[in-house]
Amino acid sequence: MLGVSPPRIRRPVAGCVRRITRRDALDCKQRKGVKLNTTKHRHSGTRRRPITRPIAAAALGATLLTGCQQANQSLFIGDMSSAYNREIWWMSVWAIVLSIIIFVGVSYALFYTVQKFREDRHDAPPAQFHGNNRLEVILVAVPVIIVFGLSILTVRSMAILNPTPEQATKIDVLGKQFWWNFAYPETTSDAGGVVTNGNELIMPTKQPVALTITSGDVIHGFWAPNIGGQRAAMPAVQKTWQVDTERAGVYQGNCSQLCGASHANMRYKVVALDQERYDATLAAMKAYRAPEPAPGSAEARGYALFMQGKGSTGAVSCAACHRVQGTPAAGVAGPDLSFFGTRRTLGAGMWEAMTEAKWEDEEAKKHLTAWLKNSPRVKPGSLMPTYDGSEYRNTKGELVKGGTLTDAEIDDIAAYLRSLQLPEEADYWRGSPVIGAGTTGGTQ
């Protein structure tokens, strides 16, 4: 009959006249020397179970156990106290929901088509056609509508996230190997120069903050998840980025671009203050002048070494690279140390002194002394000179021999640095809860 394919005929094993039963076929194959699969059924008790199954079960169990920790778990993308993060969150929700709808729809259509139009061996060849205008229009129109909808959402989010209002607080961000400098271009200190702070960004809450981000050497990544996303800090390129938060507290920041040996140690803190405290802190930083040490004190001896170094042993002065408001020290190669005693981080966040004692804590003193003696040893890639006589690489990449200072002289410099503090009422760390940032070593 036309249109009906003939039934499929099985070919017998060579040398066998017919195939009546499976046993007959096996006997026939054995006579012809065909190798048979003699593995018994898995329930016969003689087959060894593979060991891959318990191994896979153990691996799955170990994977599930990794999610059992309860500390600081969150299902949200970013900190919802930031308008930037909220916009990114809702944009992500729309994209995920739309993706799920598309996935379910396509999967249903696929399985429906497979089941409904499954081919049978007795079916005649289907009718051939060369086009279906309705189907082709649907296959083109639906993806276009989806992409157009996502484009509208994206453009809307970009319009919300990118503008920088004139009333925004302006802060300049400079990334260098391996630390951060934060300058307040609208605030000039009474001692001269723009107010700056190293590795601790102070910003107000409940208003936009415009960051101008750049780099002084290689490409870095400015990333503070709680106040927004991340931006690349590139040499000779200035990028303006608006961030904000509605919640006062201390947030963790990191470099997100591989930038050298101590990329992982290039951290910073974001201290968000309510407007009143922020204004008071910035006013104190503006008026700050380093206190004059008492004659004969450890701070006075440390001040002399900080400013002049020790030429007889080759120890260079700290003032050549660092700035301290109200003193002759005006270096820019290293972080501004004007408010060092008020800070609670050292080495761009490598160590944190999170207690009220700050640098008077014995553990904190030990870390500060080790840092002053040989910074490159504790932080690979650091360009700070050594003061224990060992070699280090200078800013030109040359390997040079460092100077030497005695332990007592190192302690004197540390005492001077600890004395560089803002007034107690302007201590921006006081009463600021630590949010989304844990200790990274050293003191607690």
Short mmCIF file of C-alpha atoms in Angstrom, two decimals:
data_model
loop_
_atom_site.label_atom_id
_atom_site.label_comp_id
_atom_site.label_asym_id
_atom_site.label_seq_id
_atom_site.Cartn_x
_atom_site.Cartn_y
_atom_site.Cartn_z
CA MET A 1 0.00 0.00 0.00
CA LEU A 2 1.30 3.43 -0.90
CA GLY A 3 2.50 5.58 2.02
CA VAL A 4 3.05 2.67 4.41
CA SER A 5 6.62 1.62 5.11
CA PRO A 6 7.28 -2.13 5.20
CA PRO A 7 7.84 -3.71 8.62
CA ARG A 8 11.45 -3.89 9.82
CA ILE A 9 12.84 -7.42 9.54
CA ARG A 10 15.49 -8.51 12.04
CA ARG A 11 18.43 -10.31 10.56
CA PRO A 12 19.31 -13.62 12.22
CA VAL A 13 22.75 -14.39 13.54
CA ALA A 14 24.95 -15.87 10.85
CA GLY A 15 24.62 -19.65 10.79
CA CYS A 16 21.27 -19.73 12.58
CA VAL A 17 18.13 -20.63 10.66
CA ARG A 18 15.64 -18.92 12.92
CA ARG A 19 15.23 -17.03 16.22
CA ILE A 20 12.37 -18.33 18.31
CA THR A 21 13.22 -17.26 21.82
CA ARG A 22 15.96 -15.35 23.57
CA ARG A 23 17.37 -18.61 24.93
CA ASP A 24 17.47 -20.10 21.43
CA ALA A 25 19.31 -17.04 20.20
CA LEU A 26 21.86 -17.27 23.03
CA ASP A 27 22.45 -20.94 22.33
CA CYS A 28 22.88 -20.14 18.67
CA LYS A 29 25.45 -17.43 19.43
CA GLN A 30 27.37 -19.70 21.76
CA ARG A 31 27.65 -22.31 19.03
CA LYS A 32 29.09 -19.68 16.69
CA GLY A 33 31.62 -18.47 19.30
CA VAL A 34 29.99 -15.10 19.90
CA LYS A 35 31.18 -13.55 23.21
CA LEU A 36 28.25 -13.12 25.58
CA ASN A 37 27.72 -10.66 28.42
CA THR A 38 27.60 -12.93 31.47
CA THR A 39 27.16 -10.18 34.08
CA LYS A 40 24.35 -11.20 36.37
CA HIS A 41 21.45 -9.03 37.41
CA ARG A 42 22.28 -6.50 40.08
CA HIS A 43 19.84 -8.18 42.47
CA SER A 44 21.45 -11.64 42.10
CA GLY A 45 23.93 -10.91 44.88
CA THR A 46 27.05 -11.66 42.85
CA ARG A 47 27.65 -8.29 41.17
CA ARG A 48 29.90 -5.79 42.99
CA ARG A 49 28.38 -2.38 43.42
CA PRO A 50 30.45 0.51 42.03
CA ILE A 51 32.11 2.78 44.57
CA THR A 52 31.26 5.91 42.59
CA ARG A 53 27.78 6.09 44.11
CA PRO A 54 28.87 6.48 47.78
CA ILE A 55 31.64 8.86 46.70
CA ALA A 56 29.12 11.02 44.84
CA ALA A 57 26.77 10.93 47.84
CA ALA A 58 29.58 11.98 50.18
CA ALA A 59 30.58 14.84 47.87
CA LEU A 60 26.98 16.05 47.68
CA GLY A 61 26.66 15.88 51.47
CA ALA A 62 29.87 17.87 51.95
CA THR A 63 28.62 20.50 49.51
CA LEU A 64 25.33 20.83 51.39
CA LEU A 65 27.16 21.16 54.72
CA THR A 66 29.05 24.21 53.47
CA GLY A 67 25.80 26.19 53.63
CA CYS A 68 25.04 25.34 57.25
CA GLN A 69 26.86 28.30 58.81
CA GLN A 70 24.36 30.82 60.16
CA ALA A 71 26.56 33.88 60.63
CA ASN A 72 25.67 36.90 58.48
CA GLN A 73 23.80 34.93 55.82
CA SER A 74 21.91 37.07 53.31
CA LEU A 75 19.77 36.30 50.27
CA PHE A 76 19.91 39.87 48.99
CA ILE A 77 22.19 41.35 46.38
CA GLY A 78 24.07 44.07 48.22
CA ASP A 79 22.99 46.25 51.12
CA MET A 80 19.41 47.48 50.77
CA SER A 81 20.25 50.68 52.70
CA SER A 82 21.89 51.95 49.50
CA ALA A 83 19.67 53.32 46.72
CA TYR A 84 22.28 52.11 44.23
CA ASN A 85 22.00 48.54 45.50
CA ARG A 86 18.21 48.68 45.62
CA GLU A 87 18.05 49.67 41.96
CA ILE A 88 20.46 46.89 40.99
CA TRP A 89 18.40 44.45 43.07
CA TRP A 90 15.11 45.24 41.36
CA MET A 91 16.75 45.21 37.95
CA SER A 92 18.12 41.75 38.74
CA VAL A 93 14.72 40.56 39.98
CA TRP A 94 13.05 41.59 36.72
CA ALA A 95 15.75 39.88 34.67
CA ILE A 96 15.57 36.68 36.73
CA VAL A 97 11.75 36.51 36.64
CA LEU A 98 11.72 37.09 32.89
CA SER A 99 14.39 34.42 32.41
CA ILE A 100 12.33 31.92 34.43
CA ILE A 101 9.21 32.66 32.37
CA ILE A 102 11.15 32.18 29.13
CA PHE A 103 12.74 28.98 30.39
CA VAL A 104 9.40 27.49 31.49
CA GLY A 105 7.69 28.50 28.23
CA VAL A 106 10.41 27.14 25.97
CA SER A 107 10.70 23.92 28.00
CA TYR A 108 6.93 23.35 27.84
CA ALA A 109 6.85 23.96 24.09
CA LEU A 110 9.79 21.61 23.59
CA PHE A 111 8.35 18.70 25.59
CA TYR A 112 4.86 19.23 24.15
CA THR A 113 6.24 19.10 20.61
CA VAL A 114 8.33 16.02 21.33
CA GLN A 115 5.39 14.14 22.82
CA LYS A 116 2.72 15.19 20.34
CA PHE A 117 4.74 14.72 17.20
CA ARG A 118 6.78 11.70 18.21
CA GLU A 119 7.66 9.61 15.15
CA ASP A 120 6.39 6.06 14.89
CA ARG A 121 8.10 3.49 12.71
CA HIS A 122 4.85 2.83 10.88
CA ASP A 123 4.19 6.53 10.16
CA ALA A 124 4.41 7.76 6.63
CA PRO A 125 6.92 10.55 5.88
CA PRO A 126 5.34 13.89 6.91
CA ALA A 127 4.32 16.45 4.35
CA GLN A 128 7.16 18.81 3.44
CA PHE A 129 6.75 22.57 3.44
CA HIS A 130 9.10 25.48 2.78
CA GLY A 131 7.90 28.11 5.23
CA ASN A 132 5.36 29.22 7.81
CA ASN A 133 4.95 32.97 7.89
CA ARG A 134 3.08 33.00 11.20
CA LEU A 135 5.70 30.87 12.95
CA GLU A 136 8.57 32.92 11.56
CA VAL A 137 6.98 36.20 12.69
CA ILE A 138 6.48 34.80 16.20
CA LEU A 139 10.07 33.51 16.42
CA VAL A 140 11.41 36.95 15.48
CA ALA A 141 8.92 39.18 17.30
CA VAL A 142 9.07 37.52 20.73
CA PRO A 143 12.89 37.83 21.20
CA VAL A 144 12.77 41.43 19.92
CA ILE A 145 10.07 42.32 22.45
CA ILE A 146 12.05 40.68 25.27
CA VAL A 147 15.31 42.43 24.39
CA PHE A 148 13.50 45.75 23.96
CA GLY A 149 11.89 45.39 27.39
CA LEU A 150 15.22 44.62 29.05
CA SER A 151 16.78 47.59 27.25
CA ILE A 152 14.12 49.91 28.67
CA LEU A 153 14.80 48.63 32.20
CA THR A 154 18.55 49.00 31.70
CA VAL A 155 18.35 52.56 30.37
CA ARG A 156 16.03 53.49 33.25
CA SER A 157 18.48 52.09 35.82
CA MET A 158 21.43 53.83 34.17
CA ALA A 159 19.58 57.15 34.30
CA ILE A 160 18.94 56.65 38.01
CA LEU A 161 22.45 55.48 38.92
CA ASN A 162 24.70 57.68 36.79
CA PRO A 163 23.71 61.34 37.42
CA THR A 164 25.73 63.40 39.86
CA PRO A 165 23.62 66.12 41.50
CA GLU A 166 25.29 69.46 42.15
CA GLN A 167 24.55 69.17 45.88
CA ALA A 168 26.40 65.84 46.17
CA THR A 169 29.35 65.61 48.55
CA LYS A 170 32.50 65.37 46.42
CA ILE A 171 35.37 63.05 47.35
CA ASP A 172 38.44 62.26 45.23
CA VAL A 173 39.64 58.64 45.32
CA LEU A 174 43.21 57.75 44.33
CA GLY A 175 44.39 54.14 44.19
CA LYS A 176 48.10 53.35 44.45
CA GLN A 177 50.07 50.19 45.08
CA PHE A 178 48.82 49.16 47.62
CA TRP A 179 46.75 51.77 49.45
CA TRP A 180 43.98 54.34 48.95
CA ASN A 181 43.94 58.10 49.32
CA PHE A 182 40.69 59.99 49.95
CA ALA A 183 40.69 63.76 49.42
CA TYR A 184 37.92 66.29 50.06
CA PRO A 185 38.43 68.89 47.29
CA GLU A 186 35.83 71.28 48.69
CA THR A 187 37.58 71.47 52.09
CA THR A 188 40.96 73.19 52.46
CA SER A 189 42.74 72.71 55.78
CA ASP A 190 43.73 75.71 57.84
CA ALA A 191 47.33 74.49 57.67
CA GLY A 192 47.21 74.50 53.87
CA GLY A 193 46.32 71.90 51.31
CA VAL A 194 43.22 69.83 50.75
CA VAL A 195 41.99 67.67 53.63
CA THR A 196 42.91 64.04 52.91
CA ASN A 197 42.80 60.74 54.74
CA GLY A 198 44.50 57.46 53.94
CA ASN A 199 42.63 54.14 53.66
CA GLU A 200 39.56 55.32 55.61
CA LEU A 201 36.80 56.99 53.59
CA ILE A 202 34.46 59.20 55.63
CA MET A 203 31.11 60.02 54.01
CA PRO A 204 27.68 61.34 55.07
CA THR A 205 24.51 59.28 55.08
CA LYS A 206 21.16 59.95 53.36
CA GLN A 207 22.60 62.03 50.55
CA PRO A 208 24.46 61.33 47.29
CA VAL A 209 28.24 61.21 47.37
CA ALA A 210 30.11 61.83 44.10
CA LEU A 211 33.38 59.93 43.94
CA THR A 212 36.00 60.90 41.35
CA ILE A 213 38.10 57.77 40.96
CA THR A 214 41.53 57.44 39.38
CA SER A 215 44.84 55.60 39.81
CA GLY A 216 48.39 56.74 40.32
CA ASP A 217 50.08 53.67 38.82
CA VAL A 218 48.27 50.53 37.57
CA ILE A 219 44.59 49.64 37.20
CA HIS A 220 42.80 49.12 40.52
CA GLY A 221 39.18 48.35 41.34
CA PHE A 222 37.26 50.46 43.86
CA TRP A 223 34.69 48.12 45.41
CA ALA A 224 32.57 48.83 48.48
CA PRO A 225 29.59 46.43 48.21
CA ASN A 226 27.48 48.08 50.92
CA ILE A 227 27.40 51.51 49.30
CA GLY A 228 27.28 50.45 45.64
CA GLY A 229 28.98 48.35 43.01
CA GLN A 230 32.51 48.74 41.76
CA ARG A 231 34.46 50.96 39.40
CA ALA A 232 37.86 50.61 37.79
CA ALA A 233 40.50 53.10 38.93
CA MET A 234 42.61 53.73 35.82
CA PRO A 235 45.75 55.86 35.37
CA ALA A 236 45.15 59.24 33.69
CA VAL A 237 41.38 58.57 33.63
CA GLN A 238 38.89 60.13 36.04
CA LYS A 239 35.57 58.37 36.57
CA THR A 240 32.73 59.97 38.51
CA TRP A 241 30.52 57.60 40.42
CA GLN A 242 27.60 58.28 42.74
CA VAL A 243 27.18 56.20 45.92
CA ASP A 244 25.04 56.52 49.02
CA THR A 245 23.82 54.79 52.16
CA GLU A 246 20.98 55.45 54.58
CA ARG A 247 22.61 53.62 57.49
CA ALA A 248 25.51 54.93 59.57
CA GLY A 249 28.27 52.44 60.21
CA VAL A 250 31.61 51.04 59.10
CA TYR A 251 31.74 49.15 55.80
CA GLN A 252 34.47 47.08 54.17
CA GLY A 253 36.09 48.08 50.89
CA ASN A 254 38.54 46.17 48.70
CA CYS A 255 40.50 46.42 45.49
CA SER A 256 38.73 44.24 42.92
CA GLN A 257 41.37 44.32 40.15
CA LEU A 258 44.54 42.24 40.34
CA CYS A 259 47.20 44.91 40.72
CA GLY A 260 50.30 43.25 42.11
CA ALA A 261 51.76 41.18 44.92
CA SER A 262 49.61 42.74 47.67
CA HIS A 263 46.36 43.10 45.73
CA ALA A 264 44.54 41.13 48.45
CA ASN A 265 45.98 43.49 51.09
CA MET A 266 44.71 46.66 49.40
CA ARG A 267 41.68 47.27 51.60
CA TYR A 268 39.96 50.27 53.11
CA LYS A 269 37.10 51.21 55.41
CA VAL A 270 34.06 53.32 54.62
CA VAL A 271 32.82 55.16 57.71
CA ALA A 272 29.32 56.54 57.08
CA LEU A 273 28.22 59.23 59.56
CA ASP A 274 24.96 61.12 59.97
CA GLN A 275 25.14 64.65 58.60
CA GLU A 276 25.76 66.35 61.95
CA ARG A 277 28.66 64.07 62.90
CA TYR A 278 30.07 64.23 59.39
CA ASP A 279 30.10 68.04 59.43
CA ALA A 280 31.74 68.08 62.88
CA THR A 281 34.40 65.57 61.82
CA LEU A 282 35.21 67.40 58.59
CA ALA A 283 35.43 70.71 60.48
CA ALA A 284 37.88 69.14 62.96
CA MET A 285 39.97 67.74 60.11
CA LYS A 286 39.99 71.18 58.49
CA ALA A 287 41.21 72.89 61.66
CA TYR A 288 43.65 70.15 62.65
CA ARG A 289 47.30 70.91 63.31
CA ALA A 290 49.59 68.22 64.64
CA PRO A 291 50.30 68.81 68.34
CA GLU A 292 53.78 69.94 69.28
CA PRO A 293 55.43 67.19 71.37
CA ALA A 294 56.67 67.93 74.87
CA PRO A 295 60.46 68.45 74.96
CA GLY A 296 62.39 65.31 75.88
CA SER A 297 59.39 63.02 75.39
CA ALA A 298 59.28 59.90 73.23
CA GLU A 299 56.97 61.79 70.88
CA ALA A 300 59.54 64.59 70.53
CA ARG A 301 62.33 62.14 69.69
CA GLY A 302 60.01 60.39 67.25
CA TYR A 303 59.09 63.72 65.66
CA ALA A 304 62.78 64.50 65.02
CA LEU A 305 63.37 61.11 63.41
CA PHE A 306 60.15 61.42 61.38
CA MET A 307 61.19 64.79 59.95
CA GLN A 308 64.94 64.31 59.54
CA GLY A 309 65.67 60.60 59.52
CA LYS A 310 69.10 59.45 60.66
CA GLY A 311 71.77 60.21 58.10
CA SER A 312 74.55 58.41 59.96
CA THR A 313 72.80 55.05 59.47
CA GLY A 314 71.13 55.78 56.13
CA ALA A 315 67.60 55.97 57.59
CA VAL A 316 65.58 58.30 55.35
CA SER A 317 63.00 60.67 56.81
CA CYS A 318 59.31 59.71 56.85
CA ALA A 319 58.40 63.28 55.87
CA ALA A 320 59.86 62.67 52.40
CA CYS A 321 56.85 60.48 51.55
CA HIS A 322 54.12 61.38 54.06
CA ARG A 323 52.15 64.48 54.96
CA VAL A 324 51.15 65.65 58.44
CA GLN A 325 48.99 68.79 58.67
CA GLY A 326 50.61 71.66 60.53
CA THR A 327 54.17 70.34 60.09
CA PRO A 328 56.85 70.61 57.39
CA ALA A 329 56.00 67.04 56.32
CA ALA A 330 54.32 67.35 52.92
CA GLY A 331 55.17 64.13 51.06
CA VAL A 332 52.62 62.64 48.68
CA ALA A 333 54.21 59.29 47.78
CA GLY A 334 52.61 57.61 50.79
CA PRO A 335 49.35 57.95 52.73
CA ASP A 336 48.53 61.13 54.64
CA LEU A 337 49.31 60.46 58.32
CA SER A 338 47.70 63.56 59.82
CA PHE A 339 45.07 61.59 61.76
CA PHE A 340 46.93 58.30 62.16
CA GLY A 341 46.18 58.00 65.87
CA THR A 342 42.44 58.23 65.21
CA ARG A 343 42.48 55.47 62.60
CA ARG A 344 41.93 51.85 63.47
CA THR A 345 43.58 50.25 60.45
CA LEU A 346 47.20 49.74 59.46
CA GLY A 347 48.78 48.74 56.17
CA ALA A 348 45.63 49.51 54.14
CA GLY A 349 43.48 47.28 56.30
CA MET A 350 45.96 44.43 56.84
CA TRP A 351 45.51 44.89 60.59
CA GLU A 352 42.62 46.40 62.45
CA ALA A 353 42.55 47.85 65.96
CA MET A 354 38.80 47.69 66.52
CA THR A 355 38.87 48.22 70.28
CA GLU A 356 38.52 51.59 71.97
CA ALA A 357 42.18 51.32 73.06
CA LYS A 358 43.21 51.54 69.41
CA TRP A 359 47.01 51.84 69.17
CA GLU A 360 47.59 51.66 72.92
CA ASP A 361 46.76 47.96 72.76
CA GLU A 362 49.92 45.86 73.08
CA GLU A 363 49.04 43.72 70.08
CA ALA A 364 48.50 46.84 67.99
CA LYS A 365 51.83 48.27 69.11
CA LYS A 366 53.58 45.07 68.05
CA HIS A 367 52.11 45.24 64.55
CA LEU A 368 52.95 48.93 64.20
CA THR A 369 56.57 48.29 65.22
CA ALA A 370 56.90 45.41 62.75
CA TRP A 371 55.47 47.62 60.02
CA LEU A 372 57.90 50.46 60.70
CA LYS A 373 60.92 48.15 60.79
CA ASN A 374 60.35 46.33 57.53
CA SER A 375 57.14 47.08 55.67
CA PRO A 376 57.99 45.05 52.51
CA ARG A 377 58.47 41.93 54.64
CA VAL A 378 54.96 42.06 56.09
CA LYS A 379 53.34 43.45 52.93
CA PRO A 380 54.96 42.24 49.69
CA GLY A 381 55.34 45.00 47.13
CA SER A 382 55.33 47.83 49.64
CA LEU A 383 57.60 50.69 48.54
CA MET A 384 58.23 51.96 52.07
CA PRO A 385 61.94 52.03 53.04
CA THR A 386 63.22 49.52 55.56
CA TYR A 387 64.76 50.53 58.89
CA ASP A 388 66.40 47.26 59.89
CA GLY A 389 69.19 47.39 57.28
CA SER A 390 67.59 44.96 54.83
CA GLU A 391 67.15 45.62 51.11
CA TYR A 392 63.96 46.96 49.54
CA ARG A 393 62.76 48.23 46.16
CA ASN A 394 62.34 51.96 45.81
CA THR A 395 59.78 53.80 43.67
CA LYS A 396 62.01 53.29 40.61
CA GLY A 397 62.04 49.53 41.10
CA GLU A 398 65.69 49.53 42.12
CA LEU A 399 66.89 47.20 44.87
CA VAL A 400 68.58 49.35 47.51
CA LYS A 401 69.81 48.85 51.04
CA GLY A 402 67.70 50.37 53.80
CA GLY A 403 68.88 52.33 56.79
CA THR A 404 68.90 51.20 60.39
CA LEU A 405 67.15 52.41 63.51
CA THR A 406 67.31 50.90 66.96
CA ASP A 407 64.25 49.36 68.58
CA ALA A 408 64.04 52.36 70.90
CA GLU A 409 64.06 54.76 67.95
CA ILE A 410 61.34 52.73 66.20
CA ASP A 411 59.27 52.93 69.38
CA ASP A 412 59.74 56.72 69.46
CA ILE A 413 58.42 57.08 65.89
CA ALA A 414 55.48 54.84 66.78
CA ALA A 415 54.75 57.00 69.82
CA TYR A 416 54.71 60.12 67.65
CA LEU A 417 52.34 58.52 65.13
CA ARG A 418 49.97 57.45 67.91
CA SER A 419 49.83 61.05 69.14
CA LEU A 420 48.37 62.29 65.82
CA GLN A 421 44.72 62.23 66.85
CA LEU A 422 41.61 64.28 66.16
CA PRO A 423 39.75 65.67 69.18
CA GLU A 424 37.69 63.04 70.99
CA GLU A 425 34.40 64.55 69.85
CA ALA A 426 35.57 64.25 66.22
CA ASP A 427 36.58 60.58 66.48
CA TYR A 428 34.59 59.19 63.56
CA TRP A 429 35.05 55.61 64.78
CA ARG A 430 33.42 56.24 68.14
CA GLY A 431 29.98 54.66 68.29
CA SER A 432 30.04 53.58 64.63
CA PRO A 433 28.77 49.98 64.28
CA VAL A 434 30.80 47.69 62.07
CA ILE A 435 28.53 46.46 59.24
CA GLY A 436 29.61 43.94 56.65
CA ALA A 437 33.25 44.14 57.73
CA GLY A 438 35.12 41.76 59.95
CA THR A 439 38.57 41.96 61.45
CA THR A 440 41.40 40.95 59.16
CA GLY A 441 44.05 40.04 61.63
CA GLY A 442 46.00 41.54 64.45
CA THR A 443 43.94 43.12 67.17
CA GLN A 444 40.25 42.66 67.75
#
